[in-house]
JSON list of C-alpha atoms in Angstrom, two decimals:
[
{"chain": "A", "resi": 1451, "resn": "MET", "atom": "CA", "xyz": [-12.65, 17.96, 8.73]},
{"chain": "A", "resi": 1452, "resn": "PRO", "atom": "CA", "xyz": [-9.32, 16.37, 9.79]},
{"chain": "A", "resi": 1453, "resn": "PRO", "atom": "CA", "xyz": [-9.42, 12.56, 9.87]},
{"chain": "A", "resi": 1454, "resn": "LYS", "atom": "CA", "xyz": [-9.55, 10.69, 13.16]},
{"chain": "A", "resi": 1455, "resn": "LEU", "atom": "CA", "xyz": [-8.09, 7.59, 11.52]},
{"chain": "A", "resi": 1456, "resn": "ILE", "atom": "CA", "xyz": [-5.56, 7.21, 8.70]},
{"chain": "A", "resi": 1457, "resn": "ILE", "atom": "CA", "xyz": [-5.20, 3.76, 7.15]},
{"chain": "A", "resi": 1458, "resn": "PHE", "atom": "CA", "xyz": [-1.93, 3.20, 5.31]},
{"chain": "A", "resi": 1459, "resn": "ASP", "atom": "CA", "xyz": [-0.97, 0.75, 2.63]},
{"chain": "A", "resi": 1460, "resn": "PHE", "atom": "CA", "xyz": [2.50, -0.68, 3.24]},
{"chain": "A", "resi": 1461, "resn": "ASP", "atom": "CA", "xyz": [4.49, -1.59, 0.11]},
{"chain": "A", "resi": 1462, "resn": "GLY", "atom": "CA", "xyz": [5.12, 1.53, -1.95]},
{"chain": "A", "resi": 1463, "resn": "THR", "atom": "CA", "xyz": [3.49, 3.80, 0.63]},
{"chain": "A", "resi": 1464, "resn": "LEU", "atom": "CA", "xyz": [5.42, 3.32, 3.86]},
{"chain": "A", "resi": 1465, "resn": "ALA", "atom": "CA", "xyz": [8.12, 0.97, 2.58]},
{"chain": "A", "resi": 1466, "resn": "ASP", "atom": "CA", "xyz": [10.35, 1.45, -0.46]},
{"chain": "A", "resi": 1467, "resn": "SER", "atom": "CA", "xyz": [9.94, -2.07, -1.83]},
{"chain": "A", "resi": 1468, "resn": "PHE", "atom": "CA", "xyz": [9.55, -1.34, -5.56]},
{"chain": "A", "resi": 1469, "resn": "PRO", "atom": "CA", "xyz": [13.25, -2.06, -6.35]},
{"chain": "A", "resi": 1470, "resn": "TRP", "atom": "CA", "xyz": [12.86, -5.41, -4.56]},
{"chain": "A", "resi": 1471, "resn": "PHE", "atom": "CA", "xyz": [9.66, -6.09, -6.55]},
{"chain": "A", "resi": 1472, "resn": "LEU", "atom": "CA", "xyz": [11.56, -5.53, -9.80]},
{"chain": "A", "resi": 1473, "resn": "ASP", "atom": "CA", "xyz": [14.38, -7.82, -8.63]},
{"chain": "A", "resi": 1474, "resn": "VAL", "atom": "CA", "xyz": [12.11, -10.79, -7.85]},
{"chain": "A", "resi": 1475, "resn": "PHE", "atom": "CA", "xyz": [9.48, -10.33, -10.57]},
{"chain": "A", "resi": 1476, "resn": "ASP", "atom": "CA", "xyz": [11.06, -12.67, -13.11]},
{"chain": "A", "resi": 1477, "resn": "THR", "atom": "CA", "xyz": [11.79, -15.34, -10.50]},
{"chain": "A", "resi": 1478, "resn": "ILE", "atom": "CA", "xyz": [8.11, -15.34, -9.52]},
{"chain": "A", "resi": 1479, "resn": "ALA", "atom": "CA", "xyz": [7.05, -15.23, -13.18]},
{"chain": "A", "resi": 1480, "resn": "ASP", "atom": "CA", "xyz": [9.09, -18.34, -13.97]},
{"chain": "A", "resi": 1481, "resn": "ARG", "atom": "CA", "xyz": [7.74, -20.22, -10.97]},
{"chain": "A", "resi": 1482, "resn": "PHE", "atom": "CA", "xyz": [4.09, -19.46, -11.74]},
{"chain": "A", "resi": 1483, "resn": "ARG", "atom": "CA", "xyz": [4.45, -19.40, -15.53]},
{"chain": "A", "resi": 1484, "resn": "PHE", "atom": "CA", "xyz": [3.48, -15.91, -16.51]},
{"chain": "A", "resi": 1485, "resn": "VAL", "atom": "CA", "xyz": [5.19, -13.32, -18.70]},
{"chain": "A", "resi": 1486, "resn": "ARG", "atom": "CA", "xyz": [8.48, -11.86, -17.50]},
{"chain": "A", "resi": 1487, "resn": "LEU", "atom": "CA", "xyz": [9.04, -8.14, -17.03]},
{"chain": "A", "resi": 1488, "resn": "ASP", "atom": "CA", "xyz": [9.87, -5.90, -19.98]},
{"chain": "A", "resi": 1489, "resn": "ARG", "atom": "CA", "xyz": [12.77, -4.06, -18.39]},
{"chain": "A", "resi": 1490, "resn": "SER", "atom": "CA", "xyz": [12.92, -1.57, -21.24]},
{"chain": "A", "resi": 1491, "resn": "ASN", "atom": "CA", "xyz": [9.54, -0.17, -20.16]},
{"chain": "A", "resi": 1492, "resn": "ILE", "atom": "CA", "xyz": [9.50, 0.06, -16.36]},
{"chain": "A", "resi": 1493, "resn": "ASP", "atom": "CA", "xyz": [7.81, 3.46, -16.55]},
{"chain": "A", "resi": 1494, "resn": "GLY", "atom": "CA", "xyz": [5.03, 1.91, -18.60]},
{"chain": "A", "resi": 1495, "resn": "LEU", "atom": "CA", "xyz": [4.58, -0.70, -15.87]},
{"chain": "A", "resi": 1496, "resn": "ARG", "atom": "CA", "xyz": [3.94, 2.06, -13.36]},
{"chain": "A", "resi": 1497, "resn": "HIS", "atom": "CA", "xyz": [1.05, 3.35, -15.48]},
{"chain": "A", "resi": 1498, "resn": "LEU", "atom": "CA", "xyz": [-0.87, 0.06, -15.21]},
{"chain": "A", "resi": 1499, "resn": "ASP", "atom": "CA", "xyz": [-3.33, -0.73, -12.44]},
{"chain": "A", "resi": 1500, "resn": "ALA", "atom": "CA", "xyz": [-3.33, -4.21, -10.89]},
{"chain": "A", "resi": 1501, "resn": "ARG", "atom": "CA", "xyz": [-5.87, -5.70, -13.31]},
{"chain": "A", "resi": 1502, "resn": "GLU", "atom": "CA", "xyz": [-4.08, -4.23, -16.32]},
{"chain": "A", "resi": 1503, "resn": "LEU", "atom": "CA", "xyz": [-0.77, -5.63, -15.05]},
{"chain": "A", "resi": 1504, "resn": "MET", "atom": "CA", "xyz": [-2.32, -9.08, -14.66]},
{"chain": "A", "resi": 1505, "resn": "ARG", "atom": "CA", "xyz": [-3.70, -8.99, -18.21]},
{"chain": "A", "resi": 1506, "resn": "ARG", "atom": "CA", "xyz": [-0.40, -7.76, -19.65]},
{"chain": "A", "resi": 1507, "resn": "HIS", "atom": "CA", "xyz": [1.53, -10.59, -18.00]},
{"chain": "A", "resi": 1508, "resn": "GLY", "atom": "CA", "xyz": [-1.03, -13.35, -18.38]},
{"chain": "A", "resi": 1509, "resn": "VAL", "atom": "CA", "xyz": [-1.75, -13.86, -14.68]},
{"chain": "A", "resi": 1510, "resn": "PRO", "atom": "CA", "xyz": [-5.09, -15.61, -14.06]},
{"chain": "A", "resi": 1511, "resn": "LEU", "atom": "CA", "xyz": [-6.98, -14.51, -10.97]},
{"chain": "A", "resi": 1512, "resn": "TRP", "atom": "CA", "xyz": [-6.91, -18.00, -9.45]},
{"chain": "A", "resi": 1513, "resn": "LYS", "atom": "CA", "xyz": [-3.11, -17.89, -9.23]},
{"chain": "A", "resi": 1514, "resn": "VAL", "atom": "CA", "xyz": [-3.00, -14.60, -7.34]},
{"chain": "A", "resi": 1515, "resn": "PRO", "atom": "CA", "xyz": [-3.29, -16.03, -3.78]},
{"chain": "A", "resi": 1516, "resn": "MET", "atom": "CA", "xyz": [-0.40, -18.44, -4.44]},
{"chain": "A", "resi": 1517, "resn": "ILE", "atom": "CA", "xyz": [1.71, -15.72, -6.01]},
{"chain": "A", "resi": 1518, "resn": "ALA", "atom": "CA", "xyz": [1.02, -13.36, -3.10]},
{"chain": "A", "resi": 1519, "resn": "ALA", "atom": "CA", "xyz": [1.94, -16.03, -0.53]},
{"chain": "A", "resi": 1520, "resn": "HIS", "atom": "CA", "xyz": [5.20, -16.78, -2.33]},
{"chain": "A", "resi": 1521, "resn": "ALA", "atom": "CA", "xyz": [6.01, -13.07, -2.60]},
{"chain": "A", "resi": 1522, "resn": "ARG", "atom": "CA", "xyz": [5.49, -12.66, 1.15]},
{"chain": "A", "resi": 1523, "resn": "THR", "atom": "CA", "xyz": [7.92, -15.51, 1.77]},
{"chain": "A", "resi": 1524, "resn": "LEU", "atom": "CA", "xyz": [10.52, -14.03, -0.56]},
{"chain": "A", "resi": 1525, "resn": "GLN", "atom": "CA", "xyz": [10.19, -10.61, 1.01]},
{"chain": "A", "resi": 1526, "resn": "GLY", "atom": "CA", "xyz": [10.63, -12.13, 4.45]},
{"chain": "A", "resi": 1527, "resn": "ARG", "atom": "CA", "xyz": [13.95, -13.48, 3.21]},
{"chain": "A", "resi": 1528, "resn": "ASP", "atom": "CA", "xyz": [15.01, -10.11, 1.79]},
{"chain": "A", "resi": 1529, "resn": "LEU", "atom": "CA", "xyz": [13.87, -7.66, 4.48]},
{"chain": "A", "resi": 1530, "resn": "ASP", "atom": "CA", "xyz": [17.38, -6.32, 4.98]},
{"chain": "A", "resi": 1531, "resn": "SER", "atom": "CA", "xyz": [17.10, -4.68, 1.54]},
{"chain": "A", "resi": 1532, "resn": "ILE", "atom": "CA", "xyz": [13.82, -2.86, 2.26]},
{"chain": "A", "resi": 1533, "resn": "ARG", "atom": "CA", "xyz": [13.59, 0.43, 4.15]},
{"chain": "A", "resi": 1534, "resn": "LEU", "atom": "CA", "xyz": [10.94, 2.96, 5.05]},
{"chain": "A", "resi": 1535, "resn": "PHE", "atom": "CA", "xyz": [10.77, 5.98, 2.78]},
{"chain": "A", "resi": 1536, "resn": "ASP", "atom": "CA", "xyz": [12.55, 9.02, 4.19]},
{"chain": "A", "resi": 1537, "resn": "GLY", "atom": "CA", "xyz": [10.19, 10.95, 6.44]},
{"chain": "A", "resi": 1538, "resn": "VAL", "atom": "CA", "xyz": [7.72, 8.13, 7.11]},
{"chain": "A", "resi": 1539, "resn": "ALA", "atom": "CA", "xyz": [8.88, 7.49, 10.67]},
{"chain": "A", "resi": 1540, "resn": "GLU", "atom": "CA", "xyz": [8.58, 11.18, 11.48]},
{"chain": "A", "resi": 1541, "resn": "VAL", "atom": "CA", "xyz": [5.07, 11.37, 10.01]},
{"chain": "A", "resi": 1542, "resn": "LEU", "atom": "CA", "xyz": [3.88, 8.37, 12.02]},
{"chain": "A", "resi": 1543, "resn": "GLY", "atom": "CA", "xyz": [5.30, 9.93, 15.17]},
{"chain": "A", "resi": 1544, "resn": "ALA", "atom": "CA", "xyz": [3.65, 13.28, 14.43]},
{"chain": "A", "resi": 1545, "resn": "LEU", "atom": "CA", "xyz": [0.27, 11.62, 13.85]},
{"chain": "A", "resi": 1546, "resn": "LYS", "atom": "CA", "xyz": [0.60, 9.80, 17.17]},
{"chain": "A", "resi": 1547, "resn": "ASN", "atom": "CA", "xyz": [1.43, 13.05, 18.94]},
{"chain": "A", "resi": 1548, "resn": "ARG", "atom": "CA", "xyz": [-1.60, 14.75, 17.36]},
{"chain": "A", "resi": 1549, "resn": "GLY", "atom": "CA", "xyz": [-3.92, 12.00, 18.56]},
{"chain": "A", "resi": 1550, "resn": "VAL", "atom": "CA", "xyz": [-4.70, 10.62, 15.09]},
{"chain": "A", "resi": 1551, "resn": "LYS", "atom": "CA", "xyz": [-5.23, 6.86, 15.04]},
{"chain": "A", "resi": 1552, "resn": "THR", "atom": "CA", "xyz": [-3.32, 4.89, 12.41]},
{"chain": "A", "resi": 1553, "resn": "ALA", "atom": "CA", "xyz": [-3.66, 1.46, 10.85]},
{"chain": "A", "resi": 1554, "resn": "VAL", "atom": "CA", "xyz": [-1.90, -0.59, 8.19]},
{"chain": "A", "resi": 1555, "resn": "VAL", "atom": "CA", "xyz": [-3.93, -2.62, 5.69]},
{"chain": "A", "resi": 1556, "resn": "THR", "atom": "CA", "xyz": [-1.77, -4.71, 3.38]},
{"chain": "A", "resi": 1557, "resn": "SER", "atom": "CA", "xyz": [-1.50, -7.99, 1.54]},
{"chain": "A", "resi": 1558, "resn": "ASN", "atom": "CA", "xyz": [1.90, -8.41, 3.16]},
{"chain": "A", "resi": 1559, "resn": "ALA", "atom": "CA", "xyz": [2.60, -10.43, 6.30]},
{"chain": "A", "resi": 1560, "resn": "ARG", "atom": "CA", "xyz": [2.49, -8.66, 9.65]},
{"chain": "A", "resi": 1561, "resn": "GLU", "atom": "CA", "xyz": [5.93, -9.99, 10.58]},
{"chain": "A", "resi": 1562, "resn": "ASN", "atom": "CA", "xyz": [7.40, -8.42, 7.44]},
{"chain": "A", "resi": 1563, "resn": "VAL", "atom": "CA", "xyz": [5.60, -5.14, 8.08]},
{"chain": "A", "resi": 1564, "resn": "GLU", "atom": "CA", "xyz": [6.69, -4.83, 11.71]},
{"chain": "A", "resi": 1565, "resn": "THR", "atom": "CA", "xyz": [10.28, -5.76, 10.89]},
{"chain": "A", "resi": 1566, "resn": "VAL", "atom": "CA", "xyz": [10.59, -3.00, 8.29]},
{"chain": "A", "resi": 1567, "resn": "LEU", "atom": "CA", "xyz": [8.78, -0.48, 10.48]},
{"chain": "A", "resi": 1568, "resn": "GLY", "atom": "CA", "xyz": [11.22, -1.19, 13.32]},
{"chain": "A", "resi": 1569, "resn": "THR", "atom": "CA", "xyz": [10.64, 1.14, 16.26]},
{"chain": "A", "resi": 1570, "resn": "SER", "atom": "CA", "xyz": [7.84, 2.84, 14.31]},
{"chain": "A", "resi": 1571, "resn": "ALA", "atom": "CA", "xyz": [5.75, -0.33, 14.60]},
{"chain": "A", "resi": 1572, "resn": "THR", "atom": "CA", "xyz": [4.58, 0.84, 18.02]},
{"chain": "A", "resi": 1573, "resn": "GLN", "atom": "CA", "xyz": [3.13, 4.00, 16.44]},
{"chain": "A", "resi": 1574, "resn": "ILE", "atom": "CA", "xyz": [0.52, 1.93, 14.55]},
{"chain": "A", "resi": 1575, "resn": "ASP", "atom": "CA", "xyz": [-2.73, 1.32, 16.41]},
{"chain": "A", "resi": 1576, "resn": "HIS", "atom": "CA", "xyz": [-4.11, -1.52, 14.28]},
{"chain": "A", "resi": 1577, "resn": "TYR", "atom": "CA", "xyz": [-2.81, -4.01, 11.73]},
{"chain": "A", "resi": 1578, "resn": "ALA", "atom": "CA", "xyz": [-4.91, -5.84, 9.13]},
{"chain": "A", "resi": 1579, "resn": "CYS", "atom": "CA", "xyz": [-2.47, -7.91, 7.10]},
{"chain": "A", "resi": 1580, "resn": "GLY", "atom": "CA", "xyz": [-2.86, -10.63, 4.50]},
{"chain": "A", "resi": 1581, "resn": "ALA", "atom": "CA", "xyz": [-5.51, -8.75, 2.50]},
{"chain": "A", "resi": 1582, "resn": "SER", "atom": "CA", "xyz": [-6.35, -10.29, -0.86]},
{"chain": "A", "resi": 1583, "resn": "LEU", "atom": "CA", "xyz": [-5.35, -8.32, -3.94]},
{"chain": "A", "resi": 1584, "resn": "PHE", "atom": "CA", "xyz": [-8.82, -6.85, -4.38]},
{"chain": "A", "resi": 1585, "resn": "GLY", "atom": "CA", "xyz": [-10.01, -7.35, -0.80]},
{"chain": "A", "resi": 1586, "resn": "LYS", "atom": "CA", "xyz": [-8.92, -4.13, 0.84]},
{"chain": "A", "resi": 1587, "resn": "ALA", "atom": "CA", "xyz": [-12.42, -2.69, 1.16]},
{"chain": "A", "resi": 1588, "resn": "ALA", "atom": "CA", "xyz": [-13.42, -5.53, 3.48]},
{"chain": "A", "resi": 1589, "resn": "LYS", "atom": "CA", "xyz": [-10.28, -4.97, 5.57]},
{"chain": "A", "resi": 1590, "resn": "PHE", "atom": "CA", "xyz": [-10.99, -1.23, 5.73]},
{"chain": "A", "resi": 1591, "resn": "LYS", "atom": "CA", "xyz": [-14.46, -1.94, 7.11]},
{"chain": "A", "resi": 1592, "resn": "THR", "atom": "CA", "xyz": [-13.02, -4.35, 9.68]},
{"chain": "A", "resi": 1593, "resn": "VAL", "atom": "CA", "xyz": [-10.51, -1.75, 10.87]},
{"chain": "A", "resi": 1594, "resn": "MET", "atom": "CA", "xyz": [-13.10, 1.02, 11.17]},
{"chain": "A", "resi": 1595, "resn": "LYS", "atom": "CA", "xyz": [-15.44, -1.27, 13.11]},
{"chain": "A", "resi": 1596, "resn": "ALA", "atom": "CA", "xyz": [-12.65, -2.37, 15.45]},
{"chain": "A", "resi": 1597, "resn": "MET", "atom": "CA", "xyz": [-11.64, 1.22, 16.11]},
{"chain": "A", "resi": 1598, "resn": "ASP", "atom": "CA", "xyz": [-15.22, 2.54, 16.21]},
{"chain": "A", "resi": 1599, "resn": "ILE", "atom": "CA", "xyz": [-14.53, 5.29, 13.68]},
{"chain": "A", "resi": 1600, "resn": "MET", "atom": "CA", "xyz": [-16.90, 6.13, 10.83]},
{"chain": "A", "resi": 1601, "resn": "PRO", "atom": "CA", "xyz": [-15.86, 6.29, 7.15]},
{"chain": "A", "resi": 1602, "resn": "GLY", "atom": "CA", "xyz": [-16.40, 10.05, 7.05]},
{"chain": "A", "resi": 1603, "resn": "HIS", "atom": "CA", "xyz": [-13.65, 10.44, 9.65]},
{"chain": "A", "resi": 1604, "resn": "THR", "atom": "CA", "xyz": [-11.23, 8.07, 7.91]},
{"chain": "A", "resi": 1605, "resn": "LEU", "atom": "CA", "xyz": [-8.57, 8.60, 5.25]},
{"chain": "A", "resi": 1606, "resn": "ALA", "atom": "CA", "xyz": [-6.93, 5.77, 3.30]},
{"chain": "A", "resi": 1607, "resn": "VAL", "atom": "CA", "xyz": [-3.45, 6.45, 1.94]},
{"chain": "A", "resi": 1608, "resn": "GLY", "atom": "CA", "xyz": [-1.98, 4.24, -0.77]},
{"chain": "A", "resi": 1609, "resn": "ASP", "atom": "CA", "xyz": [0.06, 4.09, -3.95]},
{"chain": "A", "resi": 1610, "resn": "GLU", "atom": "CA", "xyz": [-2.25, 2.18, -6.31]},
{"chain": "A", "resi": 1611, "resn": "VAL", "atom": "CA", "xyz": [-5.57, 2.72, -8.06]},
{"chain": "A", "resi": 1612, "resn": "ARG", "atom": "CA", "xyz": [-7.05, -0.24, -6.17]},
{"chain": "A", "resi": 1613, "resn": "ASP", "atom": "CA", "xyz": [-6.37, 1.62, -2.90]},
{"chain": "A", "resi": 1614, "resn": "ILE", "atom": "CA", "xyz": [-8.40, 4.58, -4.14]},
{"chain": "A", "resi": 1615, "resn": "ASP", "atom": "CA", "xyz": [-11.19, 2.33, -5.38]},
{"chain": "A", "resi": 1616, "resn": "ALA", "atom": "CA", "xyz": [-11.36, 0.43, -2.07]},
{"chain": "A", "resi": 1617, "resn": "ALA", "atom": "CA", "xyz": [-11.56, 3.67, -0.09]},
{"chain": "A", "resi": 1618, "resn": "ARG", "atom": "CA", "xyz": [-14.39, 4.95, -2.25]},
{"chain": "A", "resi": 1619, "resn": "ALA", "atom": "CA", "xyz": [-16.27, 1.66, -1.89]},
{"chain": "A", "resi": 1620, "resn": "CYS", "atom": "CA", "xyz": [-16.27, 2.24, 1.87]},
{"chain": "A", "resi": 1621, "resn": "GLY", "atom": "CA", "xyz": [-17.22, 5.93, 1.77]},
{"chain": "A", "resi": 1622, "resn": "MET", "atom": "CA", "xyz": [-13.77, 7.01, 2.94]},
{"chain": "A", "resi": 1623, "resn": "ARG", "atom": "CA", "xyz": [-11.53, 9.76, 1.65]},
{"chain": "A", "resi": 1624, "resn": "ALA", "atom": "CA", "xyz": [-8.63, 8.57, -0.50]},
{"chain": "A", "resi": 1625, "resn": "GLY", "atom": "CA", "xyz": [-5.09, 9.90, -0.54]},
{"chain": "A", "resi": 1626, "resn": "ALA", "atom": "CA", "xyz": [-2.56, 8.83, -3.17]},
{"chain": "A", "resi": 1627, "resn": "VAL", "atom": "CA", "xyz": [1.22, 9.07, -2.82]},
{"chain": "A", "resi": 1628, "resn": "ALA", "atom": "CA", "xyz": [3.55, 10.11, -5.63]},
{"chain": "A", "resi": 1629, "resn": "TRP", "atom": "CA", "xyz": [6.51, 7.98, -4.52]},
{"chain": "A", "resi": 1630, "resn": "GLY", "atom": "CA", "xyz": [5.13, 4.43, -4.79]},
{"chain": "A", "resi": 1631, "resn": "TYR", "atom": "CA", "xyz": [4.53, 1.68, -7.34]},
{"chain": "A", "resi": 1632, "resn": "SER", "atom": "CA", "xyz": [2.06, 3.60, -9.54]},
{"chain": "A", "resi": 1633, "resn": "ALA", "atom": "CA", "xyz": [2.95, 6.72, -11.51]},
{"chain": "A", "resi": 1634, "resn": "PRO", "atom": "CA", "xyz": [1.50, 9.93, -10.04]},
{"chain": "A", "resi": 1635, "resn": "GLU", "atom": "CA", "xyz": [-0.20, 10.72, -13.35]},
{"chain": "A", "resi": 1636, "resn": "ARG", "atom": "CA", "xyz": [-1.99, 7.37, -13.30]},
{"chain": "A", "resi": 1637, "resn": "LEU", "atom": "CA", "xyz": [-3.21, 7.97, -9.75]},
{"chain": "A", "resi": 1638, "resn": "ALA", "atom": "CA", "xyz": [-4.27, 11.55, -10.45]},
{"chain": "A", "resi": 1639, "resn": "ALA", "atom": "CA", "xyz": [-6.43, 10.29, -13.32]},
{"chain": "A", "resi": 1640, "resn": "ASP", "atom": "CA", "xyz": [-8.51, 8.40, -10.74]},
{"chain": "A", "resi": 1641, "resn": "HIS", "atom": "CA", "xyz": [-9.16, 11.69, -8.87]},
{"chain": "A", "resi": 1642, "resn": "PRO", "atom": "CA", "xyz": [-8.21, 10.87, -5.27]},
{"chain": "A", "resi": 1643, "resn": "ASP", "atom": "CA", "xyz": [-9.22, 13.40, -2.62]},
{"chain": "A", "resi": 1644, "resn": "TYR", "atom": "CA", "xyz": [-5.55, 14.15, -1.95]},
{"chain": "A", "resi": 1645, "resn": "MET", "atom": "CA", "xyz": [-2.27, 13.75, -3.83]},
{"chain": "A", "resi": 1646, "resn": "PHE", "atom": "CA", "xyz": [0.79, 13.71, -1.59]},
{"chain": "A", "resi": 1647, "resn": "GLY", "atom": "CA", "xyz": [4.17, 14.60, -3.07]},
{"chain": "A", "resi": 1648, "resn": "THR", "atom": "CA", "xyz": [6.19, 13.73, 0.03]},
{"chain": "A", "resi": 1649, "resn": "PRO", "atom": "CA", "xyz": [5.42, 11.86, 3.27]},
{"chain": "A", "resi": 1650, "resn": "SER", "atom": "CA", "xyz": [5.35, 15.12, 5.23]},
{"chain": "A", "resi": 1651, "resn": "ASP", "atom": "CA", "xyz": [2.55, 16.37, 2.96]},
{"chain": "A", "resi": 1652, "resn": "ILE", "atom": "CA", "xyz": [0.24, 13.88, 4.68]},
{"chain": "A", "resi": 1653, "resn": "LEU", "atom": "CA", "xyz": [0.28, 16.07, 7.77]},
{"chain": "A", "resi": 1654, "resn": "SER", "atom": "CA", "xyz": [-1.44, 18.83, 5.78]},
{"chain": "A", "resi": 1655, "resn": "VAL", "atom": "CA", "xyz": [-4.78, 17.01, 6.15]},
{"chain": "A", "resi": 1656, "resn": "LEU", "atom": "CA", "xyz": [-4.69, 17.83, 9.87]},
{"chain": "A", "resi": 1657, "resn": "ASP", "atom": "CA", "xyz": [-4.82, 21.60, 9.27]}
]
């Protein structure tokens, strides 16, 4: 059954912010006193989920809200360097034309999200921003309640294992993208309902 609602992650799913993430990682690491990035093993980084990344770099859970807030501020400063992935704007427009509701659930700030989306921001029906690192399931439930759409009619699309896990916790279908922060092989190992190789592949769920 085609979804009535598709909930998108932002960074790494709609927006190509991974290069920016790599650029600011060490600055954030120095500020909050955790281990810097091993730039000889970026591919290895993409095979870690969020909890594994935190353990590898010595990030305690209590620091995460402060780190996330600082990252949002830095990204707000650097928005000129962040763009939507090719094809994303067209997919959002096609979903709108097909009558599929869309939402964005992200730990990022709404101002950052709307700035990067540009004219595509009007294609999104609902925003739930500022989600905690492992708090997406609660945001998913809030969005579905606000839009009066049941989990069985909802698809969550993201680029990390935690996106898949949050969707499953809510009884939703999970779609993983191959172009984001996490390696496709790492995502496939978590057995999402869909793997999307390009943004346009997302439209296949409507058939």
